[in-house]
Structures are given as C-alpha cells and as structure tokens.
Coordinates of C-alpha atoms and ligand atoms in Angstrom, one line a residue:
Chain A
X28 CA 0.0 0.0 0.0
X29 CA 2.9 1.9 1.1
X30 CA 4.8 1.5 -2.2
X31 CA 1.7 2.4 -4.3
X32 CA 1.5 6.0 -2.7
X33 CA 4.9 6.3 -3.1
X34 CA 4.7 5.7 -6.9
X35 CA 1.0 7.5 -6.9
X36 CA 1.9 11.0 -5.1
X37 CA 4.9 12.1 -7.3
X38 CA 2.5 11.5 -10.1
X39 CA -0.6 13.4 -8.6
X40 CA 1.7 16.5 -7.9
X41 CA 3.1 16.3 -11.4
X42 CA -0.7 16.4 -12.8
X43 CA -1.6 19.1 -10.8
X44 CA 1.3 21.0 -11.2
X45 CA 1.0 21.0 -14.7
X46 CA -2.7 22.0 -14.3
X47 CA -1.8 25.0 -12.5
X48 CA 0.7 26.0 -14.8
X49 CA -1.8 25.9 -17.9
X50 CA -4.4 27.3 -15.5
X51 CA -2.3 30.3 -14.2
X52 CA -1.9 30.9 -17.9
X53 CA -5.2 30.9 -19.1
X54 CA -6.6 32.3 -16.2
X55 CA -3.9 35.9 -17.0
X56 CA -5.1 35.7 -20.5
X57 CA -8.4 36.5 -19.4
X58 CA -7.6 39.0 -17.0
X59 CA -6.0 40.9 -20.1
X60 CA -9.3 40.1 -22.3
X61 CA -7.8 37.8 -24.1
X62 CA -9.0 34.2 -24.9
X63 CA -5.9 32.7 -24.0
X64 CA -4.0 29.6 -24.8
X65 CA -5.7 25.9 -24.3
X66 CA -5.3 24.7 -20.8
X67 CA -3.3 21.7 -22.0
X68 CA -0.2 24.2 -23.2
X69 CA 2.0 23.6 -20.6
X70 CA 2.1 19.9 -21.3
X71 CA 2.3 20.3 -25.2
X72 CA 5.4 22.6 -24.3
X73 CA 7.0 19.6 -22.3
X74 CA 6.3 17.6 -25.0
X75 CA 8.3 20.0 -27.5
X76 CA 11.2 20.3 -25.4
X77 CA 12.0 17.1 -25.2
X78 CA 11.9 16.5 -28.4
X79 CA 13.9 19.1 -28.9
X80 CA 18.2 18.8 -29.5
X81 CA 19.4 20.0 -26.0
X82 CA 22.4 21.5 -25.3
X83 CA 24.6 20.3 -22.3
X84 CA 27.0 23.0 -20.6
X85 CA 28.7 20.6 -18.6
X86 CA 28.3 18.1 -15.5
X87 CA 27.1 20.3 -13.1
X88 CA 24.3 22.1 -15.8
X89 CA 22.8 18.6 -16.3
X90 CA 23.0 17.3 -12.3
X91 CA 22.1 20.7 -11.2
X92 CA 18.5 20.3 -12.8
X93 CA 18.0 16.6 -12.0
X94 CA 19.4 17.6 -8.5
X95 CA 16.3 20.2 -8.1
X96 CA 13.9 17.8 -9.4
X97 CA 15.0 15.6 -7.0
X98 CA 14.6 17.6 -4.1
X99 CA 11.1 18.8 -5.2
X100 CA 10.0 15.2 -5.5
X101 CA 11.2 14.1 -1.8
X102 CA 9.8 17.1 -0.4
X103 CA 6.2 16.0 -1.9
X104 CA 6.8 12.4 -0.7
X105 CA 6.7 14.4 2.6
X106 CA 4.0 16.2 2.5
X107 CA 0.2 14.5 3.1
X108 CA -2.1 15.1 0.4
X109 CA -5.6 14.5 1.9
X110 CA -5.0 10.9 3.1
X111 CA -2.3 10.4 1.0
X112 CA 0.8 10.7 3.3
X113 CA 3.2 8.1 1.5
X114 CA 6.8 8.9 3.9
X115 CA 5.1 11.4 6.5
X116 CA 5.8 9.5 10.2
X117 CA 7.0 11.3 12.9
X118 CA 9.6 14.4 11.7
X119 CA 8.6 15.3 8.3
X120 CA 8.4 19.2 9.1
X121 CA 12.3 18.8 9.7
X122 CA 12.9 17.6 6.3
X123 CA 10.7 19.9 4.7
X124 CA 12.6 22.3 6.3
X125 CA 15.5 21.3 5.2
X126 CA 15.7 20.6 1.8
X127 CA 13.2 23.6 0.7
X128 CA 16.1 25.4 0.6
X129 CA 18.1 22.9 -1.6
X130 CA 15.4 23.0 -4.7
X131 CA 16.9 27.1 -5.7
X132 CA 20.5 26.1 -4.9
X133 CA 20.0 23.1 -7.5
X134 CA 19.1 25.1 -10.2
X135 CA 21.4 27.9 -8.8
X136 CA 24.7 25.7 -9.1
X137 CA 23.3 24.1 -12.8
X138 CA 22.5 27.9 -14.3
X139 CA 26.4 29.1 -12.7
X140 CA 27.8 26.4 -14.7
X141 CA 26.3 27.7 -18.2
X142 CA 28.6 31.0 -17.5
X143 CA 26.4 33.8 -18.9
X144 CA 26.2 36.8 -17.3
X145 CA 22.5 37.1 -17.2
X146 CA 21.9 33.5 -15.3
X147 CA 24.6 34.9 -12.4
X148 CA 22.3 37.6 -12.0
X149 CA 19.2 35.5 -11.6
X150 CA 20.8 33.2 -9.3
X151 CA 21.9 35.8 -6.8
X152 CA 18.4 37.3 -6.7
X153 CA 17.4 33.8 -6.0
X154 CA 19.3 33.1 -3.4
X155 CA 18.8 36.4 -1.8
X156 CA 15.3 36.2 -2.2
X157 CA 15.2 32.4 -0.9
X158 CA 16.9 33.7 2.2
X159 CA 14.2 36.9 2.4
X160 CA 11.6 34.1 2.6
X161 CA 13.7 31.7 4.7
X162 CA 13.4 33.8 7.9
X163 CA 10.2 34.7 8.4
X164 CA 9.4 30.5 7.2
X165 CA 11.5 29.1 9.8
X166 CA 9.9 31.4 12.5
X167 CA 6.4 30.2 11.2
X168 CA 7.0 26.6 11.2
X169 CA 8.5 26.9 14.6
X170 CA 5.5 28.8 15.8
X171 CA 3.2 25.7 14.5
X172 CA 5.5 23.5 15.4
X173 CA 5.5 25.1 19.2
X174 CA 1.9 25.1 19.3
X175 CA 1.0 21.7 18.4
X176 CA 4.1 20.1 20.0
X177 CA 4.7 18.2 17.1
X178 CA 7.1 18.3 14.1
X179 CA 4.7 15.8 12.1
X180 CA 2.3 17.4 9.6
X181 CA 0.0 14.1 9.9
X182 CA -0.5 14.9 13.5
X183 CA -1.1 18.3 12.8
X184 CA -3.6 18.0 10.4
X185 CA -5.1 15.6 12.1
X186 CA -5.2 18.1 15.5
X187 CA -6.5 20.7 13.2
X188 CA -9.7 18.7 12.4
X189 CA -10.5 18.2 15.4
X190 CA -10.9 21.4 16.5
X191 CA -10.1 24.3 14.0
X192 CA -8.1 24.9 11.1
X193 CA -5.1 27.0 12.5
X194 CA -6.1 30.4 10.1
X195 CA -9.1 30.8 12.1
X196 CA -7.6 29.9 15.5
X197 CA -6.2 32.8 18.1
X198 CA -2.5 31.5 18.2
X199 CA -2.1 31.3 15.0
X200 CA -3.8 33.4 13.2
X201 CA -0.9 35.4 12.9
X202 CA 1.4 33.3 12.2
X203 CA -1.0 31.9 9.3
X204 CA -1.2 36.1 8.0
X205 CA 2.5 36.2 7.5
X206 CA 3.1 32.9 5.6
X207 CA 0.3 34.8 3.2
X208 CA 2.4 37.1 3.0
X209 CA 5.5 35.4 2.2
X210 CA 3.4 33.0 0.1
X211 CA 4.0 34.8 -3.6
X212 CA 8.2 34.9 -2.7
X213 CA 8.0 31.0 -2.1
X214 CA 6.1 30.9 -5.9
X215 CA 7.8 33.1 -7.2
X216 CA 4.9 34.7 -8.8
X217 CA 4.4 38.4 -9.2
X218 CA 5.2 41.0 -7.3
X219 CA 8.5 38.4 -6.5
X220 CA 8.8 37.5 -10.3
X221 CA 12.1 38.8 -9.7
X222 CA 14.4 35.4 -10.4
X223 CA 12.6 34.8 -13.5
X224 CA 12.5 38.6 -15.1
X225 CA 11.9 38.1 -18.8
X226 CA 12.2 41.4 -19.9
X227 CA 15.5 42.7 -17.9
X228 CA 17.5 39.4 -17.3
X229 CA 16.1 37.4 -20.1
X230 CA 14.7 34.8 -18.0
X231 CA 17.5 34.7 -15.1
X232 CA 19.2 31.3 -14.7
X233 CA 17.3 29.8 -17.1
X234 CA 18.9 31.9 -19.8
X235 CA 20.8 28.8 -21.4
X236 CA 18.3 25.9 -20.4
X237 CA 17.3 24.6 -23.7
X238 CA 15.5 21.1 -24.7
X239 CA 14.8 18.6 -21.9
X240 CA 16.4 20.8 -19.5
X241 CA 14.0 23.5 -19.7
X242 CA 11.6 20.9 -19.6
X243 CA 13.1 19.4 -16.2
X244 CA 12.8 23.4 -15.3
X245 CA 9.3 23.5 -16.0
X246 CA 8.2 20.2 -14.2
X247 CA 10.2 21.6 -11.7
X248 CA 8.7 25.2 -11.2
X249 CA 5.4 23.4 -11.6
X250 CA 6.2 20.9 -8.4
X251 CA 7.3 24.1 -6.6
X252 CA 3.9 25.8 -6.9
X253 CA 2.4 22.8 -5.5
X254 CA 4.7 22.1 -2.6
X255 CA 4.4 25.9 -1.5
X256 CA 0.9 25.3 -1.8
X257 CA 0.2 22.0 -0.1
X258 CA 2.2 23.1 2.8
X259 CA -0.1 26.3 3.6
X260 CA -3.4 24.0 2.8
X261 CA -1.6 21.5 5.1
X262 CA -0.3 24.1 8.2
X263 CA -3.2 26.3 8.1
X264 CA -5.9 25.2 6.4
X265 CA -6.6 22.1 8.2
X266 CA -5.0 19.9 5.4
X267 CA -8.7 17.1 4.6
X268 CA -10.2 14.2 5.2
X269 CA -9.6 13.3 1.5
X270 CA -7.4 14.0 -1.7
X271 CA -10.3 16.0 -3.8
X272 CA -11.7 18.6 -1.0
X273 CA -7.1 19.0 -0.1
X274 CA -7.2 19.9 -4.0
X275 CA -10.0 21.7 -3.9
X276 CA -8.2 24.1 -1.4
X277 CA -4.9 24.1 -2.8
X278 CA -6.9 25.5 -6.5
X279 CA -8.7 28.2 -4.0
X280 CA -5.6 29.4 -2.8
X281 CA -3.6 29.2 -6.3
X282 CA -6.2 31.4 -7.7
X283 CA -6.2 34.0 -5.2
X284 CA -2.5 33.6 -5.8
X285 CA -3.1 34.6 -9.3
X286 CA -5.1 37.7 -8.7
X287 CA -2.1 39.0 -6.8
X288 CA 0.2 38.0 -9.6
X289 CA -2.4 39.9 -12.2
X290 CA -2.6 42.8 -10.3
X291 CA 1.0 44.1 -8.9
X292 CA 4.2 45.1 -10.7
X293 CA 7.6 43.6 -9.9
X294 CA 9.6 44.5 -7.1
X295 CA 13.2 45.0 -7.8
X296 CA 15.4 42.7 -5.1
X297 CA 16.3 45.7 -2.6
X298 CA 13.0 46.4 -2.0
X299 CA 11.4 42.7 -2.1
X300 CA 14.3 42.1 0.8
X301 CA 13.3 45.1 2.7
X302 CA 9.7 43.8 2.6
X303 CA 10.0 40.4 3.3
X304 CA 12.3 41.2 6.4
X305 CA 10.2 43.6 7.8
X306 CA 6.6 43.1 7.7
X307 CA 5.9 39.1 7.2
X308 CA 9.1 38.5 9.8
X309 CA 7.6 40.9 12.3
X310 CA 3.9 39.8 12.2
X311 CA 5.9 36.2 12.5
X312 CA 7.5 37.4 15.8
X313 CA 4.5 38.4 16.9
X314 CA 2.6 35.5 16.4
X315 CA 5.8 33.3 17.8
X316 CA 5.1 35.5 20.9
X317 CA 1.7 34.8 21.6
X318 CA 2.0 31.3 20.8
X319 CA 4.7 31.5 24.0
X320 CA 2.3 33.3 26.2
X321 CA -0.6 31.6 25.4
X322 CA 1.2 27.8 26.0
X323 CA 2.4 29.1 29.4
Chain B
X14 CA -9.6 19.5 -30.2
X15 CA -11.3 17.7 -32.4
X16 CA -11.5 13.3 -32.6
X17 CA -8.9 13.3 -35.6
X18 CA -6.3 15.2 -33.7
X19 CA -5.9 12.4 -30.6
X20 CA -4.9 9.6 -33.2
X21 CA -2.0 12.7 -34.9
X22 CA -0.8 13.4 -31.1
X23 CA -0.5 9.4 -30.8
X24 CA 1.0 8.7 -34.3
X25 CA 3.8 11.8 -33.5
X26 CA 3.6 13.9 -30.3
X27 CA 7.3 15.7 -31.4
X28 CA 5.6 16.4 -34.4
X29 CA 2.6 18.0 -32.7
X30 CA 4.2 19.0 -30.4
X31 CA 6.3 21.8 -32.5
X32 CA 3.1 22.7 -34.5
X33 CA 1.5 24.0 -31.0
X34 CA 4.0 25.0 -29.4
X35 CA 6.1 27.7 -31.2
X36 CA 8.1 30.0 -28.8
X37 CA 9.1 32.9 -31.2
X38 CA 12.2 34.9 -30.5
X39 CA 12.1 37.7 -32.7
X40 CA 15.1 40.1 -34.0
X41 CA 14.1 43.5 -33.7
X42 CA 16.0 44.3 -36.9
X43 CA 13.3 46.8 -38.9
X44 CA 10.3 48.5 -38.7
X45 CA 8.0 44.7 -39.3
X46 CA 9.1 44.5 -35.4
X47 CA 5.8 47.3 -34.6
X48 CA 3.4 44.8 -36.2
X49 CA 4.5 42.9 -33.6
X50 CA 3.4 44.0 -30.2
X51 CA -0.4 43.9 -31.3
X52 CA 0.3 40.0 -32.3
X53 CA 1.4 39.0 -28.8
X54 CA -1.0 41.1 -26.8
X55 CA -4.7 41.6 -26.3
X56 CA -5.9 42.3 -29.6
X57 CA -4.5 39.4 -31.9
X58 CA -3.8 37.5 -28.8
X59 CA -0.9 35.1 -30.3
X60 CA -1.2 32.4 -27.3
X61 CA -4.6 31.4 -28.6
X62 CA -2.0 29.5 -31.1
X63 CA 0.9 28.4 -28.3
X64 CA 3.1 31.3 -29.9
X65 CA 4.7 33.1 -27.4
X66 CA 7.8 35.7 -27.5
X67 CA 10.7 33.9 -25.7
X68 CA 13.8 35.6 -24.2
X69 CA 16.6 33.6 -25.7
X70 CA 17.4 31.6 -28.4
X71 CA 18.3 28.3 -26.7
X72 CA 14.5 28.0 -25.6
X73 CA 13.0 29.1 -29.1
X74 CA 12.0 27.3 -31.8
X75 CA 10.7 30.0 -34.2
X76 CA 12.7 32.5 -35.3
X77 CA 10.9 35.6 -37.0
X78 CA 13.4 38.3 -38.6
X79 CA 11.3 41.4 -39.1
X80 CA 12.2 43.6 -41.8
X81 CA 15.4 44.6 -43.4
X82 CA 18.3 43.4 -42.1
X83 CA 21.7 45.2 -42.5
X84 CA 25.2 43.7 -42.9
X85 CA 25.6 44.5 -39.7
X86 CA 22.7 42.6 -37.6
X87 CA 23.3 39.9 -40.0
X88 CA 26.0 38.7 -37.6
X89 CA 23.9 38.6 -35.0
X90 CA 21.1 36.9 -36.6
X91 CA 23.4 33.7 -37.8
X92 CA 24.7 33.4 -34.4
X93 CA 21.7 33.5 -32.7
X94 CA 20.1 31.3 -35.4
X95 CA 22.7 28.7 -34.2
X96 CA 22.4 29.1 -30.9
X97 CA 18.6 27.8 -31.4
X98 CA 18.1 24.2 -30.5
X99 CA 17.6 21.7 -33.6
X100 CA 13.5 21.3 -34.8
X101 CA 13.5 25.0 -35.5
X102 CA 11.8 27.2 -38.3
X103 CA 12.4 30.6 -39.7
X104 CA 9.9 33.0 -41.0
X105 CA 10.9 36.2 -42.9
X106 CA 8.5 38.9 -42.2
X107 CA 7.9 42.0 -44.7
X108 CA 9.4 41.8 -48.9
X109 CA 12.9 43.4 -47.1
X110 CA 14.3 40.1 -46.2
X111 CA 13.0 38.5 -49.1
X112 CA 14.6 40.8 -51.9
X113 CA 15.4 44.1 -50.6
X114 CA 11.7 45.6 -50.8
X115 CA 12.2 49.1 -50.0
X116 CA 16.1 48.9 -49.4
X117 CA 16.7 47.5 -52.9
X118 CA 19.3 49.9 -54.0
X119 CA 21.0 50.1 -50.9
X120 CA 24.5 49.4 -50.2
X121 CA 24.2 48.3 -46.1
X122 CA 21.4 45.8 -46.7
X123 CA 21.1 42.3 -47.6
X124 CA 18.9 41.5 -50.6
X125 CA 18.2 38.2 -50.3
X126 CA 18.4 36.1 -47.0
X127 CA 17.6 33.0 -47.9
X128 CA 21.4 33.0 -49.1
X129 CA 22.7 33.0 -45.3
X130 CA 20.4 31.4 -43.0
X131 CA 17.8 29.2 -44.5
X132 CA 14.2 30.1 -44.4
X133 CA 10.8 27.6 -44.2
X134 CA 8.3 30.6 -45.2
X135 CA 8.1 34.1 -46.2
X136 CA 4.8 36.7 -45.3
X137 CA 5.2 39.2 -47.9
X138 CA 4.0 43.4 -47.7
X139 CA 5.4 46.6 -46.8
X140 CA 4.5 46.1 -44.0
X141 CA 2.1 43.1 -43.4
X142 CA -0.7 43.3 -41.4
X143 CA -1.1 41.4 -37.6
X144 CA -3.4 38.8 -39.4
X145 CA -0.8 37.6 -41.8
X146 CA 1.4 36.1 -38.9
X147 CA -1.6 33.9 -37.9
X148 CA -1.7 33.3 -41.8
X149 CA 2.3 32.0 -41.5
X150 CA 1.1 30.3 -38.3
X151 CA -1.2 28.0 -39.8
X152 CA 0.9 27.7 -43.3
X153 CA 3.7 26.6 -40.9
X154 CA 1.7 24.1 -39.6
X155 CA 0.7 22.3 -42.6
X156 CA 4.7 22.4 -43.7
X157 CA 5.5 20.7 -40.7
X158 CA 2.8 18.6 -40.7
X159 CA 4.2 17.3 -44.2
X160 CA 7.5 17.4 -43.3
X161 CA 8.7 20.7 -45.8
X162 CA 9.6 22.8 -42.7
X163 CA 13.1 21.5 -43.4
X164 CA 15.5 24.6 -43.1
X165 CA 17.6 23.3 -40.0
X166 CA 18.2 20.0 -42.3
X167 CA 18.9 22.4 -45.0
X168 CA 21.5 24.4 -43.1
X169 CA 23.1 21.2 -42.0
X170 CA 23.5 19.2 -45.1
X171 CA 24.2 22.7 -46.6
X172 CA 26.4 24.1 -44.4
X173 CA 29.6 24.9 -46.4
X174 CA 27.6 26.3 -49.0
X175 CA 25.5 29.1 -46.5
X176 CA 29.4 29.0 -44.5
X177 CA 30.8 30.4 -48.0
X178 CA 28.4 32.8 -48.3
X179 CA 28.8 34.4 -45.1
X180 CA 32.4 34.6 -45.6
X181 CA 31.9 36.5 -49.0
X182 CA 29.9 39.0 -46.9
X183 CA 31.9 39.5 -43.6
X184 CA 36.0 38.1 -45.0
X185 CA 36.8 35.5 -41.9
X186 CA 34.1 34.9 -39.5
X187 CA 35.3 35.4 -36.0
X188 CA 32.9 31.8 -34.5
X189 CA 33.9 28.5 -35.5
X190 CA 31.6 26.0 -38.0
X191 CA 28.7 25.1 -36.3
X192 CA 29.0 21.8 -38.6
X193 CA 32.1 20.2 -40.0
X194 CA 32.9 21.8 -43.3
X195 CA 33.6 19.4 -46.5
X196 CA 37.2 20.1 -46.8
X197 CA 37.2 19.3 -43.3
X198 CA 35.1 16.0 -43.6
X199 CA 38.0 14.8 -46.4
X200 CA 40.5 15.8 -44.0
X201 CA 39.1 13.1 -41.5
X202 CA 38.1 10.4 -43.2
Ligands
SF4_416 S1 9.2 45.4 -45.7 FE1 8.6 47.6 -45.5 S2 7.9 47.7 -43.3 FE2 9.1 45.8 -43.5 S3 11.2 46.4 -42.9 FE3 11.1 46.6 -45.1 S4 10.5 48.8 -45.5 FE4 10.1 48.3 -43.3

C-alpha cells in the first residue's frame, strides 16, 4: 500500500502542477481580455522540449536540474495530500525544512555552470530572495510546530480537524497572515517575479536551459507551486479528510494567488528584501510571541 | 480538439508538439518589429495559437526576422540562429528580407536572405498586417505537418555552402563552424 502511494503521489503532484501552470496561464489571458492559450499548453510545451536537441553545458548544468527535481520530488513524498501521506511519520516538518532550501540552490549551481552573465544575475536574486523568505518561514514553522508540539504534519492535520483549522484559531492566526504574506516569494509569482525577469534578465538562470532541460525546469517550477501550496493548505488550512476537497483548497488558494500576480508590478530585489524582512518576519515574531504566552 | 487530432498526437507527439508550441524569438532588426506588439498582446492574442515571445534563443524554436536586415545585424542573426536548439523554423516577415523591398538599392542591406540562413516561409507586404502572422502560423503548420519545414536539415547538409556565403559578406568569420565543413570532412576520413 505503502509502495503504491509512493509511486501515486509524485504522479498526482506532477498532474496538478502541470494543471496549475496551464491554469495560471489561461486564467492571465483572461484578466488581459484575451481568450488565452488551451489549458493543455504547458504539457504540449514539455512535449516539444523534449523532443527538442538540447544542449549540455557541462556536468554540473545537467546534475544541477536533476538535483532540483529531485529535491522537489522528496519534499512532496513528505507532504500529506488528503489521506495520501506516502513517507510522513513522525519528523517530516524537519525535512521539509531542510531541503526547501536545496530545490533554488540546485538550479542555482546548474545555471552558474552555463557562464552567462544574465543567469549569475538570476541566481543571486534567488538566493537572496530564498533567504528573504527563509526567515520569516522558519519562525512560522517553529511557531506551528511550538503550538501543536509536534514536528509531524500528519499529527497536525489531524489536531487541526479536530478542532479548527489553524487560520481561524487565536495562536495562530498570525502566524497563518505572515506565511500569506511570504506565500508569492515561495512561488515566485508576481510581485516576487524577480528570479525569473523576462524582460530585464532574459529569463534569469534559465537563460541557457534549452530542450529537456528546460523541460526538467518547468516540471520543476510546476512541483514548486504545489509544494508551497500544499504546505499552507496542510499548516493552516486544516489539510482534509480526502485527496479532492485537499485539491479543492490548494486551487482556491492558487487562484487567489493569481489575482495577486495579475494585479502588482515587480519588485526589484532591494525592495522585495526590505519587505519580506520587515513586515511578514515581524507579524511572524509576533505571532511566535503569543504562541509563548498563550502555552504558558 | 477535435477526434482526428488524438490519433495525430499518438501517431507523432514531437511532431505535434512543434506545431502548437512555437516560442518565437524575434530580431528586432526593422520596422515589421511594430506589427508585432499587437500579435502578442490583447488584440490578436498570439497564445490562442501556443506562440509566445521567448527571451533567448536556446529556448525558441521560431525565429521571425522582421524587416530589413543590415550587414551589420546579419551577424547577429546567424549566431543566434545557431544558438537555437535543432526542430526550428524561420519566417521572414515583410518583402525586405526576401529581396530588398524598399532597401533594394542600398548598399548596407542584404537582398536576399535565404542566401545566409535558411528560411521555411516568407509573409510578404510593406509592411504586413497582424493577421498575416496567424496566416504564416497556420501555413507553418501544414509544412511541418508534411515534413517541408526542413530549413535546419537544410543548413546542416548545406552548411559549407550558407558558411561560404557568409564569408563572402563578412571576410573571416570570427565563431567557429557550427557543422564540420567538407574540406574538413575529407580531412578526417
Ligand atoms: S518590408 Fe517595409 S515595413 Fe518591413 S522592414 Fe522593409 S521597408 Fe520596413
């Protein structure tokens, strides 16, 4: 049973990943008035690029991506999806933890070995900007973490149906405002757009993918909206009883997601920095505070 | 999507694939380029068709060159058209790049540009209206669909011919062959 969730979960996240990234498409198209491109795109693009010749620019180019992919696809192993919770025992908020931060670095090291000028740019906003969001994430989780006396997500989701989904409950309602906050920087959709900048960095580190590795890339970016995602829905909104109504969720919140991402401009780095440390870290405080006082 | 469609995407998904998904890089090289804006945003609305401007080469596969090009952005536009990974099409846009249109008589342009890089379809006018690049669209559809959008095989089995002809223009090219040249090939073998 075990082994089939394994096998199933990767695949579900893949399928709704892709999903979201033809939905965030059409769903912008018609925000501008326009009909927009079939909702299948995404996948017809995967298709093309790996058909396509591809164009190696060393070692580290080709682990770099696999190594990102990789990461992406243990975190979701960790993460339960409704009552799909394939490796999720006792610590899996300590892994999640852990190697969120390793997806960016894989495609930071594979887009540094490919030597353009542009990509170096890209990565160092990513980096910076995955250590803006890092700070006010870890404070978050530890608040949760704190308040349930837990570190597994099972056992908080489970807690959370019980009573109250954590958004709507005094200790963490805070806490649950500033991961909102931080949640388009962990996309990297809109306002945070800044890795990917098409117009001023031509695409950032993905400058030189070409062929299956920009495919990788995509699959990639695709599992990264989900786990962002799925973790909120999991931490705050009481996770579910079953996969549809933890989907069902997970599209609510992408959507609103989109809205944002439809309505704002970019920030440039200095001043997505200064944001992120300031107001999601010290509503994150705050709501670490409270969760002190009130377990007292 | 229509029934006949699902047994194509089975038969060849690469093959479909390229047909709806082109990813257009475009050189900015002449005055076709303000025909172009319109295409891609809300009033022609080019993602109805999976085109979509790109930001480099390496992840295009349609490369339009609008309007005259001059000796100058020539350079550019072979290196970047080499830089584009292998299923990938060319469209001239406007009668510049096809014989000189306008620029005929002029010394700093190229006349015809099929001579350099090789190109799978032309849209002609001075300069041509939104609508014709959904007409190229869909003509570049049924040449891949029957195999004649061949230009990349071209430039390969080609290449010392199109290499000569750059040489003519520019004296010594400062990049190396993309492909082995002939004289090379004897060398080798
Ligand atoms: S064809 Fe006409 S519009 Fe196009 S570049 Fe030449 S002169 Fe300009």
């Amino acid at each position: 049973m075990r082994i089939v969730e394994v096998i199933l979960a990767p695949i579900l996240a893949l399928l709704i990943g892709m999903f979201f990234l033809g939905l965030a498409r059409k769903i912008m198209a018609r925000i501008h008035w326009r009909y927009g491109p079939p909702i299948t795109q995404p996948v017809i693009d995967v298709i093309r690029l790996f058909s396509q010749k591809s164009v190696s620019h060393g070692n580290m180019f080709t682990l770099g991506v696999l190594f990102s992919l990789a990461c992406s696809l243990v975190l979701i192993l960790f993460l339960p999806m409704g009552k799909i919770c394939p490796l999720s025992s006792s610590g899996g908020m300590l892994v999640i933890l852990y190697v969120m931060l390793l997806a960016p670095f894989g495609i930071a090291l594979s887009g540094g070995e490919a030597a353009n000028p542009n990509a170096s740019i890209g990565i160092s906003r990513k980096l910076t900007l995955a250590l803006g969001y890092e700070v006010p994430l870890l404070v978050i989780l530890l608040a949760v973490m704190t308040h349930y006396k837990t570190l597994s997500i099972v056992n908080i989701v489970s807690m959370q149906q019980n009573t109250s989904w954590a958004l709507t409950s005094l200790p963490l309602f805070l806490s649950g405002i500033a991961y909102i906050l931080i949640l388009p920087a962990i996309l990297g959709i809109r306002p945070f757009e800044i890795t990917q900048a098409a117009q001023e960095i031509s695409s950032g580190p993905m400058v030189e993918y070409g062929g299956s590795f920009l495919a990788l890339a995509t699959i990639q970016h695709g599992l990264n909206l989900f786990i962002g995602i799925a973790l909120f829905v999991n931490l705050f909104l009481g996770g579910a009883g079953n996969p549809p109504i933890f989907f069902l969720k997970m599209l609510v919140v992408f959507v609103l997601g989109l809205f944002i991402n439809a309505a704002l401009p970019r920030l440039r780095i200095e001043q997505a920095m200064r944001y992120l440390w300031r107001w999601p870290t010290l509503i994150a405080f705050i709501g670490m505070i409270i969760v002190l006082i009130i377990r007292r | 999507m229509d029934r006949n469609q699902i047994i194509k995407w089975l038969k060849a998904p690469a093959k479909m694939g390229h047909k709806y998904s082109l990813h257009a890089i475009y050189f900015c090289t002449g005055c076709g380029i303000i025909e172009v804006p319109p295409v891609i945003t809300a009033r022609w609305d080019a993602e109805r068709f999976g085109v979509i401007p790109v930001a480099t080469p390496r992840q295009a596969n349609l490369f339009l060159i609008t309007g005259y090009v001059s000796v100058k952005t020539l350079k550019a536009i072979i290196r970047t058209y080499e830089q584009m990974p292998s299923p990938k099409f060319t469209v001239g846009f406007g009668s510049c790049p096809i014989n000189g249109g306008m620029y005929w008589d002029s010394y700093n342009t190229i006349k015809r540009l099929d001579k350099y890089i090789p190109i799978d379809g032309w849209i002609a006018g001075c300069m041509p209206r939104p609508e014709a690049i959904f007409v190229a669209v869909t003509h570049l559809w049924t040449l891949i669909d029957k195999d004649m959008a061949d230009g990349y095989k071209r430039y390969r089995s080609n290449y010392h011919l199109y290499r000569a002809n750059q040489e003519q223009l520019f004296g010594e090219l400062e990049w190396p062959p993309l492909f082995p040249l002939e004289d090379q090939v004897e060398q080798i073998a």
